[in-house]
Short mmCIF file of C-alpha atoms in Angstrom, two decimals:
data_model
loop_
_atom_site.label_atom_id
_atom_site.label_comp_id
_atom_site.label_asym_id
_atom_site.label_seq_id
_atom_site.Cartn_x
_atom_site.Cartn_y
_atom_site.Cartn_z
CA UNK P 23 49.61 -30.21 11.34
CA UNK P 24 49.97 -28.91 14.91
CA UNK P 25 53.11 -27.10 15.87
CA UNK P 26 54.08 -25.32 19.08
CA UNK P 27 57.19 -23.15 19.07
CA UNK P 28 58.77 -21.78 22.23
CA UNK P 29 55.43 -21.62 24.04
CA UNK P 30 55.55 -20.00 27.48
CA UNK P 31 52.75 -19.61 29.98
CA UNK P 32 52.45 -18.45 33.57
CA UNK P 33 49.59 -18.75 36.05
CA UNK P 34 50.56 -15.80 38.21
CA UNK P 35 53.98 -16.66 39.61
CA UNK P 36 53.77 -20.25 38.46
CA UNK P 37 55.63 -20.97 35.23
CA UNK P 38 53.37 -23.72 33.84
CA UNK P 39 54.73 -24.06 30.31
CA UNK P 40 58.45 -23.57 29.82
CA UNK P 41 59.60 -23.17 26.25
CA UNK P 42 57.44 -25.93 24.81
CA UNK P 43 58.27 -27.16 21.32
CA UNK P 44 56.06 -29.84 19.87
CA UNK P 45 55.18 -30.99 16.39
CA UNK P 46 52.34 -33.33 15.55
CA UNK P 47 52.12 -34.55 11.96
CA UNK P 48 48.93 -35.51 10.18
CA UNK P 49 47.81 -38.95 11.31
CA UNK P 50 50.12 -39.03 14.30
CA UNK P 51 48.98 -40.04 17.76
CA UNK P 52 50.94 -38.27 20.47
CA UNK P 53 50.53 -39.07 24.14
CA UNK P 54 51.34 -36.47 26.79
CA UNK P 55 52.21 -38.11 30.06
CA UNK P 56 53.58 -36.85 33.35
CA UNK P 57 52.82 -36.19 37.01
CA UNK P 58 49.84 -34.03 37.91
CA UNK P 59 50.67 -30.37 37.80
CA UNK P 60 53.26 -30.96 35.09
CA UNK P 61 51.37 -28.75 32.62
CA UNK P 62 50.21 -31.45 30.23
CA UNK P 63 46.51 -30.54 30.41
CA UNK P 64 47.35 -26.87 30.07
CA UNK P 65 49.47 -27.66 27.03
CA UNK P 66 46.63 -29.64 25.47
CA UNK P 67 44.19 -26.78 26.11
CA UNK P 68 46.43 -24.16 24.51
CA UNK P 69 46.10 -25.93 21.16
CA UNK P 70 42.51 -24.72 20.74
CA UNK P 71 43.10 -21.67 22.89
CA UNK P 72 40.99 -22.67 25.87
CA UNK P 73 44.18 -21.45 27.55
CA UNK P 74 45.96 -18.42 26.21
CA UNK P 75 49.76 -18.33 26.03
CA UNK P 76 52.19 -15.60 27.09
CA UNK P 77 54.62 -15.97 24.23
CA UNK P 78 55.66 -18.32 21.48
CA UNK P 79 53.69 -19.56 18.53
CA UNK P 80 51.03 -22.17 17.86
CA UNK P 81 50.53 -23.14 14.23
CA UNK P 82 47.66 -25.19 12.84
CA UNK P 83 48.38 -26.37 9.31
CA UNK P 84 51.18 -23.82 9.16
CA UNK P 85 48.92 -20.90 10.09
CA UNK P 86 49.07 -19.11 13.44
CA UNK P 87 46.20 -19.97 15.78
CA UNK P 88 43.79 -16.99 15.64
CA UNK P 89 43.49 -14.97 18.84
CA UNK P 90 39.74 -14.48 18.95
CA UNK P 91 36.50 -13.94 17.06
CA UNK P 92 35.18 -15.77 14.05
CA UNK P 93 38.58 -17.05 12.92
CA UNK P 94 39.24 -18.65 16.30
CA UNK P 95 35.76 -20.21 16.32
CA UNK P 96 36.34 -21.58 12.81
CA UNK P 97 39.65 -23.13 13.87
CA UNK P 98 38.10 -24.63 17.00
CA UNK P 99 35.37 -26.15 14.84
CA UNK P 100 38.09 -28.10 13.00
CA UNK P 101 39.72 -29.48 16.15
CA UNK P 102 37.78 -31.88 18.32
CA UNK P 103 38.12 -31.73 22.10
CA UNK P 104 37.24 -34.37 24.66
CA UNK P 105 37.32 -33.41 28.34
CA UNK P 106 37.94 -35.31 31.53
CA UNK P 107 34.46 -34.44 32.81
CA UNK P 108 32.64 -35.11 29.48
CA UNK P 109 30.91 -31.72 29.56
CA UNK P 110 27.81 -32.81 27.69
CA UNK P 111 25.02 -30.23 27.49
CA UNK P 112 22.85 -31.25 30.44
CA UNK P 113 19.52 -29.96 29.06
CA UNK P 114 19.82 -31.57 25.63
CA UNK P 115 19.22 -35.14 24.56
CA UNK P 116 22.18 -37.27 23.51
CA UNK P 117 21.15 -36.85 19.88
CA UNK P 118 20.89 -33.06 20.22
CA UNK P 119 24.29 -32.95 21.90
CA UNK P 120 25.78 -34.52 18.79
CA UNK P 121 23.85 -32.45 16.24
CA UNK P 122 24.38 -29.06 17.88
CA UNK P 123 27.78 -28.42 16.30
CA UNK P 124 26.88 -29.50 12.77
CA UNK P 125 23.56 -27.61 12.79
CA UNK P 126 24.67 -24.41 14.55
CA UNK P 127 28.24 -24.05 13.32
CA UNK P 128 28.35 -25.88 9.99
CA UNK P 129 24.73 -25.00 9.12
CA UNK P 130 23.96 -28.55 8.13
CA UNK P 131 20.41 -29.65 7.46
CA UNK P 132 18.98 -30.99 10.74
CA UNK P 133 17.62 -34.21 9.25
CA UNK P 134 20.96 -35.04 7.66
CA UNK P 135 22.83 -34.12 10.81
CA UNK P 136 20.55 -36.40 12.84
CA UNK P 137 21.08 -39.29 10.48
CA UNK P 138 24.84 -38.89 10.71
CA UNK P 139 24.69 -38.43 14.48
CA UNK P 140 22.82 -41.72 14.82
CA UNK P 141 25.50 -43.37 12.71
CA UNK P 142 28.21 -41.97 15.02
CA UNK P 143 26.29 -43.00 18.14
CA UNK P 144 26.03 -46.53 16.73
CA UNK P 145 29.74 -46.52 16.08
CA UNK P 146 30.54 -45.64 19.70
CA UNK P 147 27.86 -48.06 20.91
CA UNK P 148 25.28 -45.73 22.50
CA UNK P 149 22.65 -45.42 19.76
CA UNK P 150 19.92 -46.83 22.04
CA UNK P 151 20.47 -43.88 24.41
CA UNK P 152 19.84 -41.20 21.76
CA UNK P 153 16.62 -39.87 23.31
CA UNK P 154 17.93 -39.75 26.89
CA UNK P 155 19.65 -36.84 28.62
CA UNK P 156 23.28 -37.06 29.77
CA UNK P 157 22.52 -37.62 33.47
CA UNK P 158 20.76 -40.87 32.57
CA UNK P 159 23.97 -42.35 31.11
CA UNK P 160 27.00 -43.88 32.79
CA UNK P 161 30.29 -42.00 32.70
CA UNK P 162 31.71 -44.30 30.06
CA UNK P 163 28.64 -43.81 27.89
CA UNK P 164 28.77 -40.05 28.35
CA UNK P 165 32.41 -39.93 27.32
CA UNK P 166 31.66 -41.96 24.19
CA UNK P 167 28.87 -39.49 23.36
CA UNK P 168 31.37 -36.67 23.85
CA UNK P 169 33.67 -38.34 21.33
CA UNK P 170 30.77 -38.72 18.88
CA UNK P 171 29.92 -35.04 19.40
CA UNK P 172 33.46 -34.10 18.38
CA UNK P 173 33.50 -36.50 15.43
CA UNK P 174 30.28 -35.00 14.08
CA UNK P 175 32.30 -31.90 13.20
CA UNK P 176 34.65 -33.96 11.00
CA UNK P 177 37.68 -32.62 12.86
CA UNK P 178 41.12 -32.80 11.31
CA UNK P 179 42.64 -33.42 14.71
CA UNK P 180 41.37 -34.33 18.16
CA UNK P 181 42.53 -33.35 21.62
CA UNK P 182 41.83 -35.64 24.58
CA UNK P 183 42.34 -34.08 28.01
CA UNK P 184 42.52 -37.03 30.44
CA UNK P 185 39.48 -38.71 28.86
CA UNK P 186 39.42 -41.70 31.23
CA UNK P 187 40.54 -40.12 34.52
CA UNK P 188 37.00 -39.54 35.79
CA UNK P 189 35.77 -43.01 34.90
CA UNK P 190 35.22 -46.10 37.00
CA UNK P 191 37.81 -48.75 36.09
CA UNK P 192 35.32 -51.00 34.32
CA UNK P 193 34.35 -48.16 31.97
CA UNK P 194 37.84 -47.14 30.95
CA UNK P 195 38.22 -49.78 28.29
CA UNK P 196 34.99 -48.99 26.48
CA UNK P 197 36.28 -45.45 25.97
CA UNK P 198 39.83 -46.53 25.13
CA UNK P 199 38.49 -48.98 22.54
CA UNK P 200 36.78 -46.13 20.71
CA UNK P 201 39.99 -44.09 20.85
CA UNK P 202 42.06 -47.00 19.57
CA UNK P 203 39.64 -47.35 16.68
CA UNK P 204 40.05 -43.67 15.83
CA UNK P 205 43.82 -43.88 15.99
CA UNK P 206 43.86 -46.88 13.67
CA UNK P 207 41.70 -44.99 11.17
CA UNK P 208 44.38 -42.33 10.97
CA UNK P 209 42.96 -39.56 13.17
CA UNK P 210 45.53 -37.02 14.31
CA UNK P 211 45.37 -37.15 18.10
CA UNK P 212 46.94 -35.44 21.09
CA UNK P 213 46.07 -37.43 24.19
CA UNK P 214 46.77 -36.52 27.80
CA UNK P 215 46.53 -39.82 29.63
CA UNK P 216 48.12 -42.19 32.10
CA UNK P 217 46.87 -45.24 30.22
CA UNK P 218 50.10 -47.02 29.34
CA UNK P 219 48.27 -49.75 27.44
CA UNK P 220 46.75 -47.14 25.13
CA UNK P 221 50.09 -45.42 24.63
CA UNK P 222 51.83 -48.69 23.85
CA UNK P 223 49.14 -49.98 21.50
CA UNK P 224 48.49 -47.01 19.26
CA UNK P 225 50.63 -43.99 20.00
CA UNK P 226 53.43 -42.99 17.69
CA UNK P 227 55.20 -40.93 20.29
CA UNK P 228 55.18 -40.22 24.00
CA UNK P 229 56.03 -36.79 25.38
CA UNK P 230 56.97 -36.90 29.05
CA UNK P 231 56.31 -33.64 30.89
CA UNK P 232 57.34 -32.53 34.34
CA UNK P 233 57.37 -29.06 35.90
CA UNK P 234 56.16 -27.39 32.72
CA UNK P 235 58.84 -28.87 30.48
CA UNK P 236 58.98 -31.68 27.99
CA UNK P 237 61.79 -33.76 29.51
CA UNK P 238 61.75 -36.73 27.23
CA UNK P 239 60.12 -37.81 24.00
CA UNK P 240 60.19 -40.89 21.87
CA UNK P 241 58.81 -44.27 20.95
CA UNK P 242 56.26 -45.43 23.58
CA UNK P 243 57.71 -48.90 24.17
CA UNK P 244 61.20 -47.49 24.38
CA UNK P 245 60.01 -44.85 26.85
CA UNK P 246 58.09 -47.20 29.13
CA UNK P 247 60.77 -49.90 29.11
CA UNK P 248 63.88 -47.75 29.17
CA UNK P 249 63.15 -44.20 30.30
CA UNK P 250 66.19 -41.99 29.88
CA UNK P 251 65.64 -39.44 32.63
CA UNK P 252 65.59 -40.03 36.37
CA UNK P 253 62.34 -38.01 36.63
CA UNK P 254 60.60 -40.30 34.13
CA UNK P 255 61.87 -43.40 35.93
CA UNK P 256 60.46 -42.12 39.21
CA UNK P 257 57.15 -41.26 37.59
CA UNK P 258 56.76 -44.64 35.88
CA UNK P 259 57.63 -46.36 39.15
CA UNK P 260 54.88 -44.41 40.90
CA UNK P 261 52.14 -45.33 38.42
CA UNK P 262 53.07 -49.00 38.16
CA UNK P 263 50.16 -51.26 38.76
CA UNK P 264 47.75 -48.94 37.00
CA UNK Y 38 -19.73 -3.74 58.86
CA UNK Y 39 -20.78 -7.25 57.91
CA UNK Y 40 -19.34 -9.18 55.02
CA UNK Y 41 -22.67 -8.84 53.26
CA UNK Y 42 -22.69 -5.06 53.62
CA UNK Y 43 -19.05 -4.89 52.51
CA UNK Y 44 -19.74 -6.84 49.34
CA UNK Y 45 -23.02 -5.12 48.49
CA UNK Y 46 -21.37 -1.72 48.78
CA UNK Y 47 -17.85 -2.44 47.53
CA UNK Y 48 -18.08 -5.80 45.75
CA UNK Y 49 -17.76 -4.29 42.30
CA UNK Y 50 -14.77 -2.24 43.40
CA UNK Y 51 -13.07 -5.34 44.77
CA UNK Y 52 -13.42 -7.03 41.41
CA UNK Y 53 -11.91 -4.02 39.64
CA UNK Y 54 -9.14 -3.70 42.23
CA UNK Y 55 -8.23 -7.36 41.95
CA UNK Y 56 -8.15 -7.00 38.16
CA UNK Y 57 -5.88 -3.95 38.48
CA UNK Y 58 -3.53 -5.82 40.82
CA UNK Y 59 -3.38 -8.75 38.41
CA UNK Y 60 -2.85 -6.52 35.40
CA UNK Y 61 0.03 -4.63 37.01
CA UNK Y 62 1.50 -7.90 38.27
CA UNK Y 63 1.52 -9.55 34.86
CA UNK Y 64 2.80 -6.53 32.96
CA UNK Y 65 5.49 -5.83 35.58
CA UNK Y 66 6.61 -9.44 35.74
CA UNK Y 67 6.90 -9.82 31.97
CA UNK Y 68 8.79 -6.52 31.75
CA UNK Y 69 11.03 -7.51 34.65
CA UNK Y 70 11.88 -10.86 33.04
CA UNK Y 71 12.85 -9.21 29.74
CA UNK Y 72 14.94 -6.56 31.49
CA UNK Y 73 16.49 -9.13 33.83
CA UNK Y 74 17.56 -11.22 30.84
CA UNK Y 75 19.15 -8.20 29.14
CA UNK Y 76 20.93 -7.14 32.33
CA UNK Y 77 22.16 -10.70 32.86
CA UNK Y 78 23.49 -10.95 29.31
CA UNK Y 79 25.37 -7.69 29.92
CA UNK Y 80 26.78 -9.14 33.15
CA UNK Y 81 28.28 -12.19 31.44
CA UNK Y 82 29.25 -10.67 28.07
CA UNK Y 83 32.91 -10.32 27.01
CA UNK Y 84 32.79 -6.49 27.08
CA UNK Y 85 33.92 -5.42 30.52
CA UNK Y 86 32.27 -1.93 30.70
CA UNK Y 87 28.94 -3.61 29.90
CA UNK Y 88 29.57 -6.21 32.58
CA UNK Y 89 30.24 -3.47 35.12
CA UNK Y 90 27.14 -1.58 34.02
CA UNK Y 91 25.03 -4.71 34.56
CA UNK Y 92 26.48 -5.25 38.04
CA UNK Y 93 25.96 -1.59 38.84
CA UNK Y 94 22.31 -1.80 37.77
CA UNK Y 95 21.69 -4.71 40.10
CA UNK Y 96 23.47 -3.05 43.02
CA UNK Y 97 21.40 0.12 42.63
CA UNK Y 98 17.94 -1.35 42.14
CA UNK Y 99 18.31 -4.23 44.54
CA UNK Y 100 19.21 -1.80 47.30
CA UNK Y 101 16.69 0.96 46.78
CA UNK Y 102 13.42 1.19 48.68
CA UNK Y 103 10.71 0.53 46.11
CA UNK Y 104 8.37 3.13 47.54
CA UNK Y 105 10.96 5.90 47.30
CA UNK Y 106 11.55 5.05 43.66
CA UNK Y 107 7.80 5.39 43.03
CA UNK Y 108 7.73 8.74 44.77
CA UNK Y 109 10.61 9.93 42.59
CA UNK Y 110 8.84 8.87 39.39
CA UNK Y 111 5.44 10.21 40.37
CA UNK Y 112 6.25 13.37 42.31
CA UNK Y 113 9.76 14.37 41.17
CA UNK Y 114 9.92 13.46 37.49
CA UNK Y 115 7.19 15.96 36.50
CA UNK Y 116 9.62 18.72 37.56
CA UNK Y 117 11.96 17.35 34.88
CA UNK Y 118 9.13 17.49 32.39
CA UNK Y 119 8.58 13.73 32.53
CA UNK Y 120 4.97 12.98 33.36
CA UNK Y 121 3.77 9.38 33.55
CA UNK Y 122 0.32 8.31 34.65
CA UNK Y 123 -0.10 6.52 37.99
CA UNK Y 124 -0.19 3.01 36.63
CA UNK Y 125 2.89 3.55 34.47
CA UNK Y 126 4.81 4.82 37.50
CA UNK Y 127 3.86 1.74 39.54
CA UNK Y 128 4.73 -0.64 36.71
CA UNK Y 129 8.07 1.02 35.85
CA UNK Y 130 9.08 1.03 39.52
CA UNK Y 131 8.17 -2.61 39.96
CA UNK Y 132 9.94 -3.64 36.75
CA UNK Y 133 13.17 -1.85 37.67
CA UNK Y 134 13.37 -3.39 41.13
CA UNK Y 135 12.15 -6.87 40.18
CA UNK Y 136 14.61 -7.02 37.25
CA UNK Y 137 17.55 -6.69 39.64
CA UNK Y 138 16.34 -9.65 41.70
CA UNK Y 139 15.45 -11.53 38.51
CA UNK Y 140 18.97 -11.03 37.20
CA UNK Y 141 20.39 -12.47 40.42
CA UNK Y 142 18.16 -15.52 39.92
CA UNK Y 143 19.43 -15.92 36.36
CA UNK Y 144 23.04 -15.49 37.50
CA UNK Y 145 22.71 -18.28 40.03
CA UNK Y 146 21.12 -20.38 37.27
CA UNK Y 147 24.12 -19.64 35.06
CA UNK Y 148 26.53 -20.51 37.85
CA UNK Y 149 25.05 -23.99 38.07
CA UNK Y 150 25.94 -24.66 34.42
CA UNK Y 151 29.64 -24.89 35.02
CA UNK Y 152 32.50 -23.72 32.88
CA UNK Y 153 32.93 -27.18 31.33
CA UNK Y 154 29.83 -27.04 29.14
CA UNK Y 155 30.79 -23.56 27.98
CA UNK Y 156 34.27 -24.75 27.08
CA UNK Y 157 32.73 -27.68 25.21
CA UNK Y 158 30.55 -25.27 23.25
CA UNK Y 159 33.53 -23.04 22.48
CA UNK Y 160 35.48 -26.08 21.32
CA UNK Y 161 32.72 -26.88 18.84
CA UNK Y 162 33.20 -23.40 17.36
CA UNK Y 163 30.01 -21.81 18.70
CA UNK Y 164 30.03 -18.02 18.97
CA UNK Y 165 29.25 -16.12 22.18
CA UNK Y 166 25.69 -15.49 20.99
CA UNK Y 167 25.16 -19.13 20.05
CA UNK Y 168 26.51 -20.30 23.41
CA UNK Y 169 24.06 -17.97 25.16
CA UNK Y 170 21.11 -19.13 23.07
CA UNK Y 171 21.90 -22.83 22.97
CA UNK Y 172 23.58 -23.57 26.27
CA UNK Y 173 23.36 -20.80 28.84
CA UNK Y 174 19.91 -19.24 28.56
CA UNK Y 175 17.88 -22.48 28.25
CA UNK Y 176 19.56 -23.90 31.35
CA UNK Y 177 19.45 -20.64 33.31
CA UNK Y 178 15.72 -20.30 32.54
CA UNK Y 179 14.95 -23.83 33.65
CA UNK Y 180 16.84 -23.66 36.89
CA UNK Y 181 15.34 -20.23 37.61
CA UNK Y 182 11.71 -21.43 37.60
CA UNK Y 183 11.34 -21.76 41.38
CA UNK Y 184 13.13 -18.52 42.34
CA UNK Y 185 11.18 -16.69 39.61
CA UNK Y 186 7.95 -18.09 41.05
CA UNK Y 187 8.87 -16.45 44.34
CA UNK Y 188 9.71 -13.26 42.47
CA UNK Y 189 6.29 -13.28 40.78
CA UNK Y 190 4.63 -13.39 44.21
CA UNK Y 191 6.91 -10.58 45.36
CA UNK Y 192 5.98 -8.54 42.27
CA UNK Y 193 2.29 -8.97 43.04
CA UNK Y 194 2.81 -7.78 46.60
CA UNK Y 195 4.98 -4.91 45.37
CA UNK Y 196 2.14 -3.54 43.27
CA UNK Y 197 0.58 -2.54 46.60
CA UNK Y 198 2.78 0.56 46.31
CA UNK Y 199 -0.03 1.67 44.00
CA UNK Y 200 -1.90 2.63 47.18
CA UNK Y 201 0.47 5.57 47.57
CA UNK Y 202 -0.58 7.27 44.33
CA UNK Y 203 -4.10 8.11 43.12
CA UNK Y 204 -4.60 5.09 40.88
CA UNK Y 205 -7.89 4.72 39.09
CA UNK Y 206 -9.16 2.06 39.47
CA UNK Y 207 -7.38 1.32 42.69
CA UNK Y 208 -5.57 -1.92 43.37
CA UNK Y 209 -6.31 -4.16 46.36
CA UNK Y 210 -4.33 -2.29 49.01
CA UNK Y 211 -5.43 1.16 47.86
CA UNK Y 212 -9.03 0.01 47.91
CA UNK Y 213 -8.77 -1.00 51.56
CA UNK Y 214 -7.55 2.49 52.50
CA UNK Y 215 -10.36 3.94 50.46
CA UNK Y 216 -13.01 1.79 52.14
CA UNK Y 217 -11.71 2.62 55.58
CA UNK Y 218 -11.80 6.30 54.73
CA UNK Y 219 -15.33 6.17 53.40
CA UNK Y 220 -16.85 3.97 56.09
CA UNK Y 221 -15.59 2.33 59.24
CA UNK Y 222 -14.82 -1.09 57.85
CA UNK Y 223 -12.61 -2.42 60.60
CA UNK Y 224 -10.43 -5.39 59.87
CA UNK Y 225 -12.76 -7.03 57.35
CA UNK Y 226 -11.74 -5.13 54.20
CA UNK Y 227 -8.09 -5.92 55.01
CA UNK Y 228 -8.92 -9.58 55.46
CA UNK Y 229 -10.64 -9.76 52.07
CA UNK Y 230 -7.65 -8.20 50.28
CA UNK Y 231 -5.21 -10.37 52.21
CA UNK Y 232 -7.16 -13.46 51.24
CA UNK Y 233 -7.07 -12.49 47.57
CA UNK Y 234 -3.30 -11.89 47.73
CA UNK Y 235 -2.62 -15.12 49.60
CA UNK Y 236 -4.92 -17.21 47.41
CA UNK Y 237 -3.29 -15.91 44.25
CA UNK Y 238 0.19 -16.51 45.67
CA UNK Y 239 -0.83 -20.07 46.50
CA UNK Y 240 -1.96 -20.68 42.91
CA UNK Y 241 1.24 -19.12 41.56
CA UNK Y 242 3.24 -21.46 43.79
CA UNK Y 243 1.36 -24.52 42.51
CA UNK Y 244 1.91 -23.47 38.90
CA UNK Y 245 5.61 -22.81 39.53
CA UNK Y 246 6.12 -26.24 41.09
CA UNK Y 247 4.33 -27.92 38.20
CA UNK Y 248 6.46 -26.07 35.61
CA UNK Y 249 9.65 -26.80 37.54
CA UNK Y 250 8.85 -30.52 37.59
CA UNK Y 251 8.45 -30.54 33.82
CA UNK Y 252 11.56 -28.60 32.86
CA UNK Y 253 13.98 -29.46 35.66
CA UNK Y 254 17.38 -30.54 34.37
CA UNK Y 255 18.68 -33.89 35.59
CA UNK Y 256 22.21 -33.65 36.93
#
């Protein structure tokens, strides 16, 4: 469903993505893990072109990712994105945050969109907050709303860019639980995270990145218990206890 | 001249002058807001020549002396075959200058939004126009209420440039010059005009604060 072929990217002199090849099949959950600055967030963001690439190819359902305009917007509408900092629309209510995409982009009837949004908000456990604005919610609640906002578009795949890194520890699980639920329902997911428990429980594959390269990939339990590369061993040592 | 004499002789003219000041203030402010919004959209749009044009506009009109602009429109433009009446000249001048400051207010409102919300909107598949309408403009407008309140006061005071052209009826500042030419009024006619300006500014400030309280975005 998502395929990256020989993707290269520089930020000025910095070579942030070095010949990245990655394939994510329908229904797969792939976790990108690695030290900060390894390029994993950048990689995740190239998939819906929030970051452009210098060379290589990105294919969505076998078709090249459009460069701009209506086609790019249409492709983005089909891929959900959840950010580290939630990025809810600060001036809109929780309900309006969730209905904006369906109403504006998919031209759904507002009443129907609201009914479905309430259903989604119930599912992620924040239905009582529907009339509030984002600043009145906790971080964990905001992130669950952000997931509901993405789900309202009926995406065929979802990208998670460090979805729990900005959360207080006691709120991490409420967000992970929602993500685990999604994974079990068969959502195609690319997740940048350090949450080993999440990777072990639901991911099909772990991709370990360092210095802009994918150094190691494979079964999550195998990777966490018996990393093959020295770099991965060092990294796992450093995050132990998380 | 006593206050009583001043009002019995010029009371009616004060009313007309105050009305003229208010009229020019309202028309100029509305025009400036519309133009400021257009300039701001140009400054953030994806087309880089338009962005540069928007920035250029602001640099020019923020840095020009308002009075010299009025003199150009009123005294120089007729040589180019462009003749506007006095009030039009005052209003156009005020709009052009106020729009540059208004655009700066909108830009700082936009800068408070943060790239994250815009990326979220792009990820949902919203177009540039939809992102402007749904995300950027509503937030920029709300966070611009207080600076725009200040700008409205500044616009009102700027209409005093009308005293430099033969407006009919005159606005508050022009009227004072007129009174002091016709009769020796001393400081009193100035004080009356100043009080009207200051009182109006005070009311504008109250209204601005009330609106800001209602629409302010929690962060």
